Coordinates of C-alpha atoms and ligand atoms in Angstrom, one line a residue:
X1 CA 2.0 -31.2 36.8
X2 CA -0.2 -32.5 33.8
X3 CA -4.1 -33.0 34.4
X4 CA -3.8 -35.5 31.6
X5 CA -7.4 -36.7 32.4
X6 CA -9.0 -33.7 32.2
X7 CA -10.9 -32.4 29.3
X8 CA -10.3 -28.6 28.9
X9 CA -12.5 -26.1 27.9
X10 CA -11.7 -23.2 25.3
X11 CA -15.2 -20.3 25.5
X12 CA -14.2 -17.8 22.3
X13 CA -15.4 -14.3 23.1
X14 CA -14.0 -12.3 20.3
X15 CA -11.1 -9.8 20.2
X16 CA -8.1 -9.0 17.8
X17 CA -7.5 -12.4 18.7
X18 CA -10.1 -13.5 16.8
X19 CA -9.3 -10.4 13.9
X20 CA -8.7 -10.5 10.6
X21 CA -7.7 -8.1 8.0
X22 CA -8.4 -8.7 4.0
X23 CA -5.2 -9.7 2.1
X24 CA -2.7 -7.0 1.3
X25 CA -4.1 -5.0 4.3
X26 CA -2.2 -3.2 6.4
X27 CA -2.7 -5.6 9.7
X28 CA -3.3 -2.2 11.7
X29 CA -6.9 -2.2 9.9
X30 CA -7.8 -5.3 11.1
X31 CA -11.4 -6.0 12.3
X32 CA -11.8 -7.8 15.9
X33 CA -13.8 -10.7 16.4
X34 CA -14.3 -12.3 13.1
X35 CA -12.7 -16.1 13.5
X36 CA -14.7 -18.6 15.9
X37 CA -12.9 -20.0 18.5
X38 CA -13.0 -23.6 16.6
X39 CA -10.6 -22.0 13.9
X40 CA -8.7 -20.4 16.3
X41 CA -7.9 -23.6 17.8
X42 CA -7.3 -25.7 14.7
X43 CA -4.8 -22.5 14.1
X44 CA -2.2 -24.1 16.8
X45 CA -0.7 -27.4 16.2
X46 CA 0.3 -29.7 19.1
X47 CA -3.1 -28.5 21.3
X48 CA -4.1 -31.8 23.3
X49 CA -6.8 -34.1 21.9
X50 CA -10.2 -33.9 23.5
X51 CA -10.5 -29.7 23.7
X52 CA -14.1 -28.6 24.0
X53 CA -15.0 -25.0 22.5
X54 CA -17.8 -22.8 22.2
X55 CA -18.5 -19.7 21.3
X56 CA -20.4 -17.1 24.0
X57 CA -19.6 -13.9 22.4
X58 CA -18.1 -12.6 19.7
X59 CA -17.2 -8.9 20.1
X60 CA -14.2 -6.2 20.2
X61 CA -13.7 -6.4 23.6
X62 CA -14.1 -2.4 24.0
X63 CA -17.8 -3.0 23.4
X64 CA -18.1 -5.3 26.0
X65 CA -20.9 -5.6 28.8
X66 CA -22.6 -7.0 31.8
X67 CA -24.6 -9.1 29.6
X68 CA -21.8 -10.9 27.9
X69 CA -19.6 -11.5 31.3
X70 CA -23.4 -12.7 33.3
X71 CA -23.4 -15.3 30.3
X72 CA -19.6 -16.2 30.4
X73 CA -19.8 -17.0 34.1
X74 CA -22.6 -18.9 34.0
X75 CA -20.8 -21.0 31.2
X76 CA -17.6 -21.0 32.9
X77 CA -19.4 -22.3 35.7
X78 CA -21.1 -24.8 34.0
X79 CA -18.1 -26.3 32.8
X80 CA -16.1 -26.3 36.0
X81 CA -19.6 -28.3 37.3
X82 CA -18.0 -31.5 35.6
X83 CA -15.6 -33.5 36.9
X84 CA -14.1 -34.1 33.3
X85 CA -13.4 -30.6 33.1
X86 CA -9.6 -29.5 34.5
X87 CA -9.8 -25.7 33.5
X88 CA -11.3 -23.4 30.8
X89 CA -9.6 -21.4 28.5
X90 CA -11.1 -17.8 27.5
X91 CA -10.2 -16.1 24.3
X92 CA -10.7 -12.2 24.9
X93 CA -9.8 -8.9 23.4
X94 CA -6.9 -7.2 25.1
X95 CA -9.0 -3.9 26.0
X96 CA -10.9 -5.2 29.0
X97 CA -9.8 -8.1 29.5
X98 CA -8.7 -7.2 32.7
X99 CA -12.4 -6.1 33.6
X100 CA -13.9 -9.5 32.6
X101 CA -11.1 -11.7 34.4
X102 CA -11.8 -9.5 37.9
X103 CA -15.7 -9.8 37.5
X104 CA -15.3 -13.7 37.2
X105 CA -12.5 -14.0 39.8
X106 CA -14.7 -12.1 41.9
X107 CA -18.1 -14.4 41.5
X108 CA -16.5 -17.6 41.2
X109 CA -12.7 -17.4 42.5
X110 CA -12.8 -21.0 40.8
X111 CA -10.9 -23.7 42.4
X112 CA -9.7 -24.8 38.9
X113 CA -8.0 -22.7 36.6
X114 CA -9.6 -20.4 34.8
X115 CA -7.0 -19.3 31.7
X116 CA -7.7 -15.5 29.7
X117 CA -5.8 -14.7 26.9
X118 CA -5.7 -12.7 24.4
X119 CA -3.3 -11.2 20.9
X120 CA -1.8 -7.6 20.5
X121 CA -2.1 -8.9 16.3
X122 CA -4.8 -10.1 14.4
X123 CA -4.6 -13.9 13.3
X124 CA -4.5 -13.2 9.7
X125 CA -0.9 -11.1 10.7
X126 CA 2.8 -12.3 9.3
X127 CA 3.6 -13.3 12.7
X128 CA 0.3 -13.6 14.6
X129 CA 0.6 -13.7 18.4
X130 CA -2.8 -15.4 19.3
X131 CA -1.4 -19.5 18.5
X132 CA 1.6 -19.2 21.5
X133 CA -0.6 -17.3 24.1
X134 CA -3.6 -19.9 23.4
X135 CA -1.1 -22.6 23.2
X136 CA 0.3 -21.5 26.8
X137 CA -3.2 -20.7 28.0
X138 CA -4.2 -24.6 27.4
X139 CA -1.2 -25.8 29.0
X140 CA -2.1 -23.5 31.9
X141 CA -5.4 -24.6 32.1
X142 CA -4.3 -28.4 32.2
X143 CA -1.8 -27.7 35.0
X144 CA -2.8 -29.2 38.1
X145 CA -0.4 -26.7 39.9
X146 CA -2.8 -23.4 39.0
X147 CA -6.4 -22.3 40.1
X148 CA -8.4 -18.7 40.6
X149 CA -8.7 -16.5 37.1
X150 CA -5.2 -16.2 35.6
X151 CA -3.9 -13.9 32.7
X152 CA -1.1 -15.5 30.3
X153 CA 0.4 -13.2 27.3
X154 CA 3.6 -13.9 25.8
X155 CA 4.4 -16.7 28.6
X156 CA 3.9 -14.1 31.7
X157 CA 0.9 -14.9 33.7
X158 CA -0.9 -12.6 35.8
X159 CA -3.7 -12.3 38.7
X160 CA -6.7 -10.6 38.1
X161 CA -6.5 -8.3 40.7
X162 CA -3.1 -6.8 39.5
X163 CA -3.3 -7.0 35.6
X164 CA -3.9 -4.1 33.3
X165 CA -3.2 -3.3 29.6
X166 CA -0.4 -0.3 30.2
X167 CA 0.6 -0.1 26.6
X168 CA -1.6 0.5 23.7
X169 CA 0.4 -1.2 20.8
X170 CA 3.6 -3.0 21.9
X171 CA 3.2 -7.1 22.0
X172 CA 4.4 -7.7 25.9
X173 CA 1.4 -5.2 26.5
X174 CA 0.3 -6.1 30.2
X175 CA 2.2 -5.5 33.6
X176 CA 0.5 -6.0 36.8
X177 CA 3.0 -3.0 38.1
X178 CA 4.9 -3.3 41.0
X179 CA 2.6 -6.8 42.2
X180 CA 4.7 -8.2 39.4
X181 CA 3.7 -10.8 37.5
X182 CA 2.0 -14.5 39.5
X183 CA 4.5 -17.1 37.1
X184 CA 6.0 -17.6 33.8
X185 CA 5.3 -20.3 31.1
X186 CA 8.0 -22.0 29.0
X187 CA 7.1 -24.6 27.0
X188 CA 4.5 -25.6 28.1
X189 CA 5.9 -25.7 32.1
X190 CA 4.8 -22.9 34.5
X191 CA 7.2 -21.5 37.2
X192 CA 5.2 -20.1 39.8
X193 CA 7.2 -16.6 41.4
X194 CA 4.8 -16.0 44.2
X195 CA 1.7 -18.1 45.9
X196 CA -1.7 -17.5 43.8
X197 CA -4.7 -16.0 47.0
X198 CA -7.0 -18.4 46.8
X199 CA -10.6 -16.1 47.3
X200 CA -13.7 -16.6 48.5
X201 CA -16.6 -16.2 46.0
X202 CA -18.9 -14.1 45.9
X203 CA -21.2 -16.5 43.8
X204 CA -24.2 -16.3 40.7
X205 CA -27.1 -17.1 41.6
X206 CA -27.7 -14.0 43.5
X207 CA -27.2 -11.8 40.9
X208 CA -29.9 -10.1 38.6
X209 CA -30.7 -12.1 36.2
X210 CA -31.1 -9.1 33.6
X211 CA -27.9 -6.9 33.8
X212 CA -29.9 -3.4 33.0
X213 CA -30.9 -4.2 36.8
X214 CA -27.9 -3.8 37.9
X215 CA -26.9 -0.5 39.2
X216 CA -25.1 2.2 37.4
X217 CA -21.8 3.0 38.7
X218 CA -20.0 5.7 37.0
X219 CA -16.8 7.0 36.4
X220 CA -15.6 10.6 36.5
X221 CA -12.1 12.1 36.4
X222 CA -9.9 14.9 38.5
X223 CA -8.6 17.6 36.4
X224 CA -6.9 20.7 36.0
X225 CA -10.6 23.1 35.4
X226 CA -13.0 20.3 36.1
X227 CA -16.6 21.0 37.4
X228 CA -19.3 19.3 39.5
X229 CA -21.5 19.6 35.9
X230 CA -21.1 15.5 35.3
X231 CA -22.0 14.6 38.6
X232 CA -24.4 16.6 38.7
X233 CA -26.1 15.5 35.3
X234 CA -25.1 11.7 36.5
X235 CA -27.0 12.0 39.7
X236 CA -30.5 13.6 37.5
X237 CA -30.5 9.8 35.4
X238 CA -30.4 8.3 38.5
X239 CA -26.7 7.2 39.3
X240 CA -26.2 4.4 42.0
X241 CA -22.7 4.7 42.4
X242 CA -19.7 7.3 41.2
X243 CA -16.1 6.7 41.7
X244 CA -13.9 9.6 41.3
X245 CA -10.6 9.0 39.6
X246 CA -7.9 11.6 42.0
X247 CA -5.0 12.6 41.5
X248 CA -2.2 11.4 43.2
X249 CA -3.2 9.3 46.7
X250 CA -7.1 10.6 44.8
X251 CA -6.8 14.1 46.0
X252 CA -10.3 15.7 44.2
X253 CA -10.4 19.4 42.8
X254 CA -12.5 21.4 44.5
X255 CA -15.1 22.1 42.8
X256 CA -15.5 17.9 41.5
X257 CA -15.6 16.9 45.8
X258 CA -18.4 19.4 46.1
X259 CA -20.4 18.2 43.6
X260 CA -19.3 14.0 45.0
X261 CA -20.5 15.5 48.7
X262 CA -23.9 16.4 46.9
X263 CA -24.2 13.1 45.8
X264 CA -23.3 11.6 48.6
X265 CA -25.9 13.7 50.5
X266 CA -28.3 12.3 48.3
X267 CA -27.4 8.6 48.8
X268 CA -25.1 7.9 45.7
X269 CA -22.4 5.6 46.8
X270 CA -19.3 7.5 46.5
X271 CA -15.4 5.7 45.9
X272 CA -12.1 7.7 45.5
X273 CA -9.4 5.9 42.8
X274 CA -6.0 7.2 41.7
X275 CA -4.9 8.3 38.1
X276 CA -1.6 7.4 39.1
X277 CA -0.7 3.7 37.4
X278 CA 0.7 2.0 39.9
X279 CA 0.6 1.4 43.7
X280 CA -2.1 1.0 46.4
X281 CA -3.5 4.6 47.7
X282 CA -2.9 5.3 51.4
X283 CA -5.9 5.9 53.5
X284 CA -6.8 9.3 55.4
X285 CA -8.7 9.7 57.9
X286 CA -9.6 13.2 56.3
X287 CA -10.8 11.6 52.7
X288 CA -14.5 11.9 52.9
X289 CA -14.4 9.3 50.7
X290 CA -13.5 5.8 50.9
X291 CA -10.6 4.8 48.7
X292 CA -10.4 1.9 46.4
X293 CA -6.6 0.5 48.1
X294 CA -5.0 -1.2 44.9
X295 CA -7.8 -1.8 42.3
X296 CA -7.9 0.7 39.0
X297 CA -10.5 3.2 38.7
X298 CA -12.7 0.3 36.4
X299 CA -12.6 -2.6 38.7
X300 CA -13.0 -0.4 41.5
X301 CA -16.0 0.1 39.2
X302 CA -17.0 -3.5 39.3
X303 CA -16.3 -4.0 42.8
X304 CA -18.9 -0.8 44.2
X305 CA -21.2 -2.3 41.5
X306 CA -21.3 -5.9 43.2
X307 CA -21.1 -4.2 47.1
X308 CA -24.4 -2.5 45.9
X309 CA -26.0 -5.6 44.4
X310 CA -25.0 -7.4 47.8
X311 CA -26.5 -4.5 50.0
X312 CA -29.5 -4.5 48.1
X313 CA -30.1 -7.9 47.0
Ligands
SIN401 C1 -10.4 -6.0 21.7 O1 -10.1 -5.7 22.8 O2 -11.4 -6.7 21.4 C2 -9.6 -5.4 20.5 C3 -8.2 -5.1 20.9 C4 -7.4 -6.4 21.2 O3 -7.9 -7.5 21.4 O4 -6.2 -6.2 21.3

């Protein structure tokens, strides 16, 4: 179902999406986040009449930080304010995408859509994929049928909670693992395979207004002949919060727990993820720890971030 009323919203925040390489290039040595979203939108033909853009960022996407996504929600929000405003679009790069998209599902879990994409190739590329995903994106965002945060790339779209870059290169480059995707778009016309959660949010306002309050969370990784040497060193600048990527169900080496039960002695807020890509850990009664169920090792990140901010604020 069309919104046809509805005005939506496209906020550019960079990305290969955005990237461009000089002529003759080879489109591997591109540079992210050159194009504003206005020419990225006058790149599609057949968008509806009546989009709104602006630009709130403009950077390669691994560079990203709590200052960018503060000002994107409180744009996003703005916009969804107004009751000519159906959904918003938001042009990202692919690398943390799936960071930004949980951090605004989780502080405004908007009624109306809110639409990420993204490209694997850089606009000035023979066969660009940017124009279909921000094509379908807009469609998306019009749909009276969708709400929450949504992902689409290449016509699949995914929840926030579930979607993840698992492939460095290849164009169909996200999978939300064995969640499986939330619906598919073909022309234009979303199939919905499983009922969106609706959420409740977590809210704004209540957050401090300059990010370098917020509190460090780190992460630190399991391996074969790791120490307690970066927790250590992590708790001396003053470390809020650690979580400790395990192996497996976030089993810990030795020698890493001993350094996490240190830090835990001392007040540092202490979560236990899973290298492994896919599936929810299983609790233990055992873990002295508390695991992170289904969320990778960096929105678990984002989610002990906000629980300290809410304990605190
Ligand atoms: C970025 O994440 O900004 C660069 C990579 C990409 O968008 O694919």
């Amino acid at each position: 179902m069309q919104n046809v009323n509805s005005t939506v919203v496209v906020l550019g925040t960079g990305g290969t999406i955005a990237g461009t390489s000089p002529p003759g290039a080879d489109e591997r040595n591109y540079r992210a986040a050159q194009l504003s979203v206005a020419a990225l939108l006058e790149a599609v033909p057949g968008l509806p009449a009546g989009l709104v853009c602006e630009q709130v960022a403009q950077v390669d996407s691994k560079d990203m930080g709590h200052a960018v996504w503060l000002q994107l929600a409180q744009r996003v929000s703005v916009h969804l304010a107004s009751s000519q405003v159906g959904g918003v679009v938001v042009t990202h790069g692919t690398d943390t995408l799936e960071e930004t998209a949980f951090f605004l599902q989780r502080v405004l879990a908007p009624a109306k859509p809110v639409v990420f994409t993204a490209a694997m190739r850089p606009a000035t590329a023979a066969e660009p994929d940017g124009p279909g995903n921000l094509r379908d994106a807009v469609a998306l965002a019009a749909d009276a049928s969708a709400h929450g945060v949504l992902v689409v790339m290449g016509g699949v779209v995914f929840g926030p909670r579930d979607v993840r870059k698992a492939h460095p290169t290849r164009l169909d480059a996200f999978s939300s693992g064995s969640a499986g995707p939330l619906g598919q778009l073909r022309d234009g016309k979303v199939s919905w395979r499983r009922e969106v959660p609706r959420e409740v949010a977590l809210g704004l306002d209540w957050l401090p207004a300059n990010p370098s309050d917020w509190p460090r969370v780190d992460l630190v990784v399991s391996h074969a002949g790791v120490d307690g040497a970066l927790v250590d060193a992590l708790c001396g600048i003053g470390t809020r919060g650690i979580v400790a990527v395990g192996t497996g169900n976030g089993t810990l080496h030795e020698a890493l727990e001993a350094a996490l039960l240190r830090a835990q002695s001392k007040g540092v807020a202490v979560r236990r993820a899973t290298r492994c890509r896919d599936g929810a850990m299983v609790p233990r009664s055992s873990d002295p720890f508390p695991d992170v169920g289904d969320l990778t090792p960096a929105k678990a990140r984002i989610e002990l971030m906000l629980e300290l901010m809410r304990s605190t604020g």
